[in-house]
Coordinates of C-alpha atoms and ligand atoms in Angstrom, one line a residue:
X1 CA 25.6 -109.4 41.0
X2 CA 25.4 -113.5 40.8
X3 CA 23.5 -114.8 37.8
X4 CA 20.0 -115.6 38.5
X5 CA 17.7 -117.9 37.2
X6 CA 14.3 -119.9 37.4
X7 CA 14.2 -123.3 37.4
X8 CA 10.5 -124.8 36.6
X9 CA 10.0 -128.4 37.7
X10 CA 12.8 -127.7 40.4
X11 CA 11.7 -130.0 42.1
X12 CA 11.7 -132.6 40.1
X13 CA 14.6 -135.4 39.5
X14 CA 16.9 -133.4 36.8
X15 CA 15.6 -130.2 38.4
X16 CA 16.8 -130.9 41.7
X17 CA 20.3 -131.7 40.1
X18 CA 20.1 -128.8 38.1
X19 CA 19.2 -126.4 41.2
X20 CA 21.8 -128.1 43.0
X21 CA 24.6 -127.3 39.6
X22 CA 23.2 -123.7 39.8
X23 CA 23.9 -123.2 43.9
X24 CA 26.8 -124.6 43.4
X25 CA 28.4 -122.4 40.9
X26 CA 26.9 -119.3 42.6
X27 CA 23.7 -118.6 41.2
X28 CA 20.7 -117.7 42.9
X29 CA 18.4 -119.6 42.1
X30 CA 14.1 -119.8 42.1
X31 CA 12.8 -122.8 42.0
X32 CA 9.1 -123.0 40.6
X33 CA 7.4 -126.6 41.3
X34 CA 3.8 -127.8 42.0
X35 CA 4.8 -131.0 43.3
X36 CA 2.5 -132.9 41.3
X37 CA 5.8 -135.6 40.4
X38 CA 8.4 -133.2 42.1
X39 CA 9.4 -134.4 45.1
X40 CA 10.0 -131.9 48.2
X41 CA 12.7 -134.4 49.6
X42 CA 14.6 -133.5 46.4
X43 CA 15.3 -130.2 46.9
X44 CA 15.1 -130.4 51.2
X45 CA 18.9 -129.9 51.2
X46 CA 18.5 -126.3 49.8
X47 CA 16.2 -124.7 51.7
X48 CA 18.4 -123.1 53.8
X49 CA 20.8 -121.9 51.4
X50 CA 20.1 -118.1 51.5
X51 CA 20.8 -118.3 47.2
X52 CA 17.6 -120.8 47.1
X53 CA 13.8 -119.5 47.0
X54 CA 11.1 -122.2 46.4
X55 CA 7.8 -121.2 44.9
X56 CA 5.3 -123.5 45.1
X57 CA 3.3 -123.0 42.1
X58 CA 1.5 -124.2 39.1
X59 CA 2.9 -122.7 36.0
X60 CA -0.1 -123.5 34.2
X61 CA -1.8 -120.8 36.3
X62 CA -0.3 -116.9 35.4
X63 CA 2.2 -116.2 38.0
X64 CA 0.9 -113.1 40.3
X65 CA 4.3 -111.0 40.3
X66 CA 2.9 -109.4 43.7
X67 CA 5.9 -110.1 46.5
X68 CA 7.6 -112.4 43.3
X69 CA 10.6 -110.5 43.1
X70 CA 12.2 -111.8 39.5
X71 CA 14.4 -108.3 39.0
X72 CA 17.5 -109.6 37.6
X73 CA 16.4 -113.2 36.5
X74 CA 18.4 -113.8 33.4
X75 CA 17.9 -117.4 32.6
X76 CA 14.6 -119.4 33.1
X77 CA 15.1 -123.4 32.7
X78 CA 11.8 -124.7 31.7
X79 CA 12.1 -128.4 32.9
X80 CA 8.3 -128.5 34.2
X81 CA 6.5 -131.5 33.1
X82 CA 5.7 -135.3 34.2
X83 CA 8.1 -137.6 32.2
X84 CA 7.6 -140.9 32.9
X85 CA 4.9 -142.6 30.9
X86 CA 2.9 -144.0 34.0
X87 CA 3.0 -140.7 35.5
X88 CA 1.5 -138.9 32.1
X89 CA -0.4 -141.3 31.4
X90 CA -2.2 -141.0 34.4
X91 CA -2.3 -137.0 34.0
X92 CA -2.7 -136.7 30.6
X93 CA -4.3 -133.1 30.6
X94 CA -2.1 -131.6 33.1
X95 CA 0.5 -133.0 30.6
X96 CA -0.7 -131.5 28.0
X97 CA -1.5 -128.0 29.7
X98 CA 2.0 -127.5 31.2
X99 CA 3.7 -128.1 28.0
X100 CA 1.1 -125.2 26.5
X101 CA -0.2 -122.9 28.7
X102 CA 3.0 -123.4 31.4
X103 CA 5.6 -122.8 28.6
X104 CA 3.8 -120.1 27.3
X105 CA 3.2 -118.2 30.8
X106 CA 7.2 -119.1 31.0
X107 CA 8.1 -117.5 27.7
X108 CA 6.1 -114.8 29.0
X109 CA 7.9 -113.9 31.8
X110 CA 11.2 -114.1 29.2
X111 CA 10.1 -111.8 26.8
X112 CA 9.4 -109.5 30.3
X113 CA 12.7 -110.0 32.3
X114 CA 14.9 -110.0 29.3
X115 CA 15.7 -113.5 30.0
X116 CA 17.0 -116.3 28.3
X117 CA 14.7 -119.2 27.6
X118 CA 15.8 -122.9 27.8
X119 CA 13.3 -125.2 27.2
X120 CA 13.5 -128.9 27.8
X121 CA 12.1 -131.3 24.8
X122 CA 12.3 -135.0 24.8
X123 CA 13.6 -138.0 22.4
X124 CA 10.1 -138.4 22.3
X125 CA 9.2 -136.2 19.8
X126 CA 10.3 -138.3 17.6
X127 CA 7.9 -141.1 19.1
X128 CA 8.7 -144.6 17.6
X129 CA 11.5 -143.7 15.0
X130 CA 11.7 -144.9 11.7
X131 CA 15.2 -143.1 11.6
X132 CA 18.1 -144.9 13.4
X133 CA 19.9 -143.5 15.4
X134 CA 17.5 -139.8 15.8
X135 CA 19.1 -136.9 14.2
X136 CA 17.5 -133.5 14.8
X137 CA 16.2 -132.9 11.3
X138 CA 14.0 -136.4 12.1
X139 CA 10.5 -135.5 11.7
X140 CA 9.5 -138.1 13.9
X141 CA 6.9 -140.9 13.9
X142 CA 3.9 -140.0 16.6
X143 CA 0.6 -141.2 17.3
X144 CA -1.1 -138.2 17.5
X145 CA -4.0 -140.1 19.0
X146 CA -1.7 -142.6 21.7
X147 CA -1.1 -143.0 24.5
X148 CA 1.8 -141.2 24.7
X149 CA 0.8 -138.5 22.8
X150 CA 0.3 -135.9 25.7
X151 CA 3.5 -136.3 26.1
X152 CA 5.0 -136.6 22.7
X153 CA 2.7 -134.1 21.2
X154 CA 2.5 -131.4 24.3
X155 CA 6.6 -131.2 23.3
X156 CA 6.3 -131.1 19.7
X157 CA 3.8 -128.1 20.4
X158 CA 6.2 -126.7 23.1
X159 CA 8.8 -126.9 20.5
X160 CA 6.7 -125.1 18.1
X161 CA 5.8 -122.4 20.3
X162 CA 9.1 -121.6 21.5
X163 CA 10.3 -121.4 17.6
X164 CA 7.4 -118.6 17.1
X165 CA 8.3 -116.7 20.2
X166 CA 11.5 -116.4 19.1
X167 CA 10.9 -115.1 15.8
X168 CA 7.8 -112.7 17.0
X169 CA 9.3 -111.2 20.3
X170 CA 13.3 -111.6 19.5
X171 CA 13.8 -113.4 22.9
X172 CA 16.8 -116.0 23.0
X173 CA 15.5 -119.5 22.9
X174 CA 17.4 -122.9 23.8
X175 CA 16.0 -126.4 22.6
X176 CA 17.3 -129.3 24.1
X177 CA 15.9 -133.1 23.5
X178 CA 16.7 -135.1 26.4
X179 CA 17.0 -139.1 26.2
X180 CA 16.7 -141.3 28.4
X181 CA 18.5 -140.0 32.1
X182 CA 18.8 -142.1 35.0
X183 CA 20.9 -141.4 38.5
X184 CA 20.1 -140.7 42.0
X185 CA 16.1 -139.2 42.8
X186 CA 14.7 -140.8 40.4
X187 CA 11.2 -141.4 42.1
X188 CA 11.4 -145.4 43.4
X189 CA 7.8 -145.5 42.6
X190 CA 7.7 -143.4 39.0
X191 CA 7.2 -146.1 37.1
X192 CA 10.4 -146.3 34.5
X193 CA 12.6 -149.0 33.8
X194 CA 15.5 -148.1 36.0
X195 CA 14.1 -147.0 39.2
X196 CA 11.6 -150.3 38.6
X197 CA 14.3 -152.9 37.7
X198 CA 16.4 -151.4 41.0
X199 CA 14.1 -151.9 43.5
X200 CA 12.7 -154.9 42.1
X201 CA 16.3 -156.3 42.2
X202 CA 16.8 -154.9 46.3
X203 CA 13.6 -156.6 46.5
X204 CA 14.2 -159.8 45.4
X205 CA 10.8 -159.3 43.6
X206 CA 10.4 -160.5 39.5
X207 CA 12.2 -157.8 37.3
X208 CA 9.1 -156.7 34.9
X209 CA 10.4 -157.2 31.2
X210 CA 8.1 -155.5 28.9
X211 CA 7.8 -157.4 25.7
X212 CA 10.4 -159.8 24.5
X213 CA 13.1 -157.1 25.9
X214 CA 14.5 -156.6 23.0
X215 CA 13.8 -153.4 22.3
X216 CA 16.2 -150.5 22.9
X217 CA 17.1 -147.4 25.0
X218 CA 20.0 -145.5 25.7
X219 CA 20.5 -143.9 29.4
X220 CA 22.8 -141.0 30.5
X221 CA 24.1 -140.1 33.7
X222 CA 22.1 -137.3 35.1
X223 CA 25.0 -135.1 36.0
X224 CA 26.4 -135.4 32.1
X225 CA 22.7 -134.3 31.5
X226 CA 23.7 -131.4 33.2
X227 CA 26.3 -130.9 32.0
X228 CA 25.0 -130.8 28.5
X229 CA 22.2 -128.2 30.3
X230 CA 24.6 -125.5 31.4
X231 CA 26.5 -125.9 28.7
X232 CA 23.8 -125.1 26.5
X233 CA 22.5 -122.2 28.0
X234 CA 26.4 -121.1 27.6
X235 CA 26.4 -121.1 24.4
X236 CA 25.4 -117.9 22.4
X237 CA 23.7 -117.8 18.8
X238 CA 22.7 -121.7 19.3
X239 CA 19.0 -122.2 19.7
X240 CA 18.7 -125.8 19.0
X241 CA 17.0 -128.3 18.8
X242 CA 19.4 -130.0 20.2
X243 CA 20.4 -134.0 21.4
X244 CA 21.7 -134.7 25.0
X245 CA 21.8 -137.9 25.8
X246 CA 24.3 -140.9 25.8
X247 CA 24.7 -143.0 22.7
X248 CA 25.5 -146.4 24.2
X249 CA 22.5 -148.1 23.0
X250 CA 21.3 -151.7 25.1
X251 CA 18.4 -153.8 25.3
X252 CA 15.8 -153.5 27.9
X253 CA 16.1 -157.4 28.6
X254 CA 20.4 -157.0 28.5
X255 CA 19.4 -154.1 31.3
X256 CA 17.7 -156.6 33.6
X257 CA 20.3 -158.7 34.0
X258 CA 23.0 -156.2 34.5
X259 CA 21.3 -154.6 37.2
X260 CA 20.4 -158.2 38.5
X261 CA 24.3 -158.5 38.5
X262 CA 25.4 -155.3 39.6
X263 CA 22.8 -156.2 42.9
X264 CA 23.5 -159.5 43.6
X265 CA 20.1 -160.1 43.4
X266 CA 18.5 -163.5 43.0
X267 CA 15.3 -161.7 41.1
X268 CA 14.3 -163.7 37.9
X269 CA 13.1 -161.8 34.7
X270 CA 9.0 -161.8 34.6
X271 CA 7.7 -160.8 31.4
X272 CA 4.5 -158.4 31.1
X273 CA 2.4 -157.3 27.4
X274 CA 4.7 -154.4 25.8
X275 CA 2.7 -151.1 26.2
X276 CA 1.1 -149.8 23.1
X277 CA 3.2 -147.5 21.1
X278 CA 6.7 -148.5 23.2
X279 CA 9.2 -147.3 20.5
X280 CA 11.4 -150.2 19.7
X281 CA 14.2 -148.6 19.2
X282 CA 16.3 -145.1 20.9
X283 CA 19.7 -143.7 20.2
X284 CA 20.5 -140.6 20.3
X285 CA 23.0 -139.1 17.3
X286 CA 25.3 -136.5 19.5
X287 CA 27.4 -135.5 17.0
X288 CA 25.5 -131.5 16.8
X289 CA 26.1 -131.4 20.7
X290 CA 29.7 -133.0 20.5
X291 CA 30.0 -129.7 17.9
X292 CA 28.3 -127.1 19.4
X293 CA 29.0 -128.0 22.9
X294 CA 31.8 -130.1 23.4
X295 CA 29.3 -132.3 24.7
X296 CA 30.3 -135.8 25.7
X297 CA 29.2 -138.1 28.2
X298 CA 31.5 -138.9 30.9
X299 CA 30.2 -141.5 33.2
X300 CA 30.1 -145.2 32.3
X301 CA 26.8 -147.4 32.1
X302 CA 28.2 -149.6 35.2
X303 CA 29.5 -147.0 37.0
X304 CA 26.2 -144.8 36.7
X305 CA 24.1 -147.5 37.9
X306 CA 26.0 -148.3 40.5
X307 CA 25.8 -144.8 42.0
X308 CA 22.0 -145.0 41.3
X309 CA 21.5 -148.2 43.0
X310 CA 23.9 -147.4 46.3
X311 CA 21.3 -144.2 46.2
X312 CA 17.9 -146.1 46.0
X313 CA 19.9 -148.9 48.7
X314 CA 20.3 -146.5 51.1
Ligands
UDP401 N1 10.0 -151.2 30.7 C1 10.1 -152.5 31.2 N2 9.7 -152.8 32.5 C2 9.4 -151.8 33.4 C3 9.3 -150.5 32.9 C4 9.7 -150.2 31.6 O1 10.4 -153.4 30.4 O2 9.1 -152.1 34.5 C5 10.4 -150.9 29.3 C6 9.4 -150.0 28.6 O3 8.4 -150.8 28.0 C7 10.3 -149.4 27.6 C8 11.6 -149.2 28.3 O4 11.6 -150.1 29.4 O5 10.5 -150.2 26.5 C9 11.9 -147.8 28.9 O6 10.7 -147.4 29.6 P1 10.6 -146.1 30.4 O7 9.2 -146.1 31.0 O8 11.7 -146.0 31.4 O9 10.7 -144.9 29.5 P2 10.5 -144.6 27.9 O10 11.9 -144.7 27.3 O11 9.6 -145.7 27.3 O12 9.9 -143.3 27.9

């Protein structure tokens, strides 16, 4: 029997490359996605694998097991949510509900099929960090009342609720906190800093620097996000929560001009008001995932944007 396993938010930009992971080390695989960020041209190339079954769906809503056949599931990724802070800022409620009701209806189905439950978290929990670099046992620094805080605070209760599911109903549980991931389908128009600064820079258009730019991120490869992914749902007796990300920290305004480099591009920098709440600073400490996983980054800042802008060129 090949594994089996669910993918939420499938459609989506580290969905799709997980779905596409999955296929391609045998799995079938059920994608769950409402499209509401998820894009169908992501996941296009699978529909006519015979291992791939997409479900158009809002996990918010119960899911009607009539004609669903999950028999043998044994993994459910739960990756469903917006994640870029134009996108959830414009949907904050929908934000909110998938990271309630859609994790619990998720967690649900886990403590049904027996499944393993992997739920994806964000750097964002611990909102604008007082801690440098973030280690796990960082509390965090939130505005409950933010902008950000669908976001920020629909994970921090996701997190919560996965923690009391696994102590009330014994079902094995998997945290991950994802920084900052960049790579190919990405959504041109989503609204973050590296799909915006690329096709600004194709575009010749002003590159718009929020802020003095000298605040901080930290950006991993999407397919060492997945690998981080599968690696942690590998991994028995380690619930998390866990960092994935990559540590190599630069400045948003140090980002511009690389990518203005890496381009060719004759774009100048533009600067805009920061966003309120824009955490200043982001690194993530990997040393728990270099430990438990063997996790470590693999591809290089240049060389990931590079693959990311011959992507959005083409
Ligand atoms: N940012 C920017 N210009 C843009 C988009 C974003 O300067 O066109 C900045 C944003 O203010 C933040 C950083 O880039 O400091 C990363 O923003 P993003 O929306 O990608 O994600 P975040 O890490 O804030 O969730």
């Amino acid at each position: 029997m090949p594994n089996k396993a669910i993918v939420t938010g499938g459609a989506g930009f580290i969905g799709s490359h997980l779905c596409e992971r999955l296929l391609g080390s045998g799995y079938e695989v059920i994608c769950i996605d409402n499209f509401i960020t998820g894009d169908r041209s992501n996941i296009e190339e699978f529909l006519d694998n015979e291992n791939f079954r997409l479900i158009e769906h809002d996990i918010t809503q119960p899911l009607i097991p009539e004609g669903l056949d999950f028999h043998g599931v044994k993994e459910i990724y739960n990756l469903a949510c917006p994640a870029s802070p134009v996108d959830y800022q414009n949907i904050p409620l929908e934000t909110l509900w998938v990271s309630a009701a859609g994790t619990k209806n998720m967690l649900d189905l886990a403590v049904e099929l027996k499944a393993k439950f992997l739920h994806t978290s964000t750097s964002e929990v611990y909102g604008d960090p007082l801690e440098h670099p973030q280690r796990e046992s960082y509390w965090g620094n939130v505005n409950c009342m933010g902008p950000r805080s669908c976001y920020d605070e629909g994970k921090r209760f996701g997190e919560s609720l996965i923690s009391n599911y696994a102590h009330k109903y014994g079902v094995s549980t998997k945290i991950i906190r994802i920084f900052n991931t960049y790579g190919p389908k990405m959504r041109a128009n989503d609204g973050r800093v590296i799909p915006n600064f690329i096709t600004q820079a194709l575009e010749g258009k002003p590159i718009t620097v929020y802020g003095d730019g000298y605040q901080t991120r930290s950006f991993c490869y999407v397919s060492d996000m997945v690998d981080g992914i599968t690696a942690m749902i590998g991994r028995e007796r380690f619930a998390g929560p866990v960092n994935l990300g990559n540590p190599e920290e630069y400045s948003i305004k140090a980002l511009a001009e690389k990518i203005v480099e890496l381009t060719g591009s004759k774009s100048k920098v533009s600067y805009k008001d920061l966003p309120q709440d824009d955490p200043k600073v982001r690194r993530p400490d990997i040393s728990l995932a270099k430990e438990k996983l063997g996790f470590s980054p693999k591809v290089g800042f240049e060389e990931g944007l590079k693959k990311t802008i011959e992507w959005f060129s083409s």
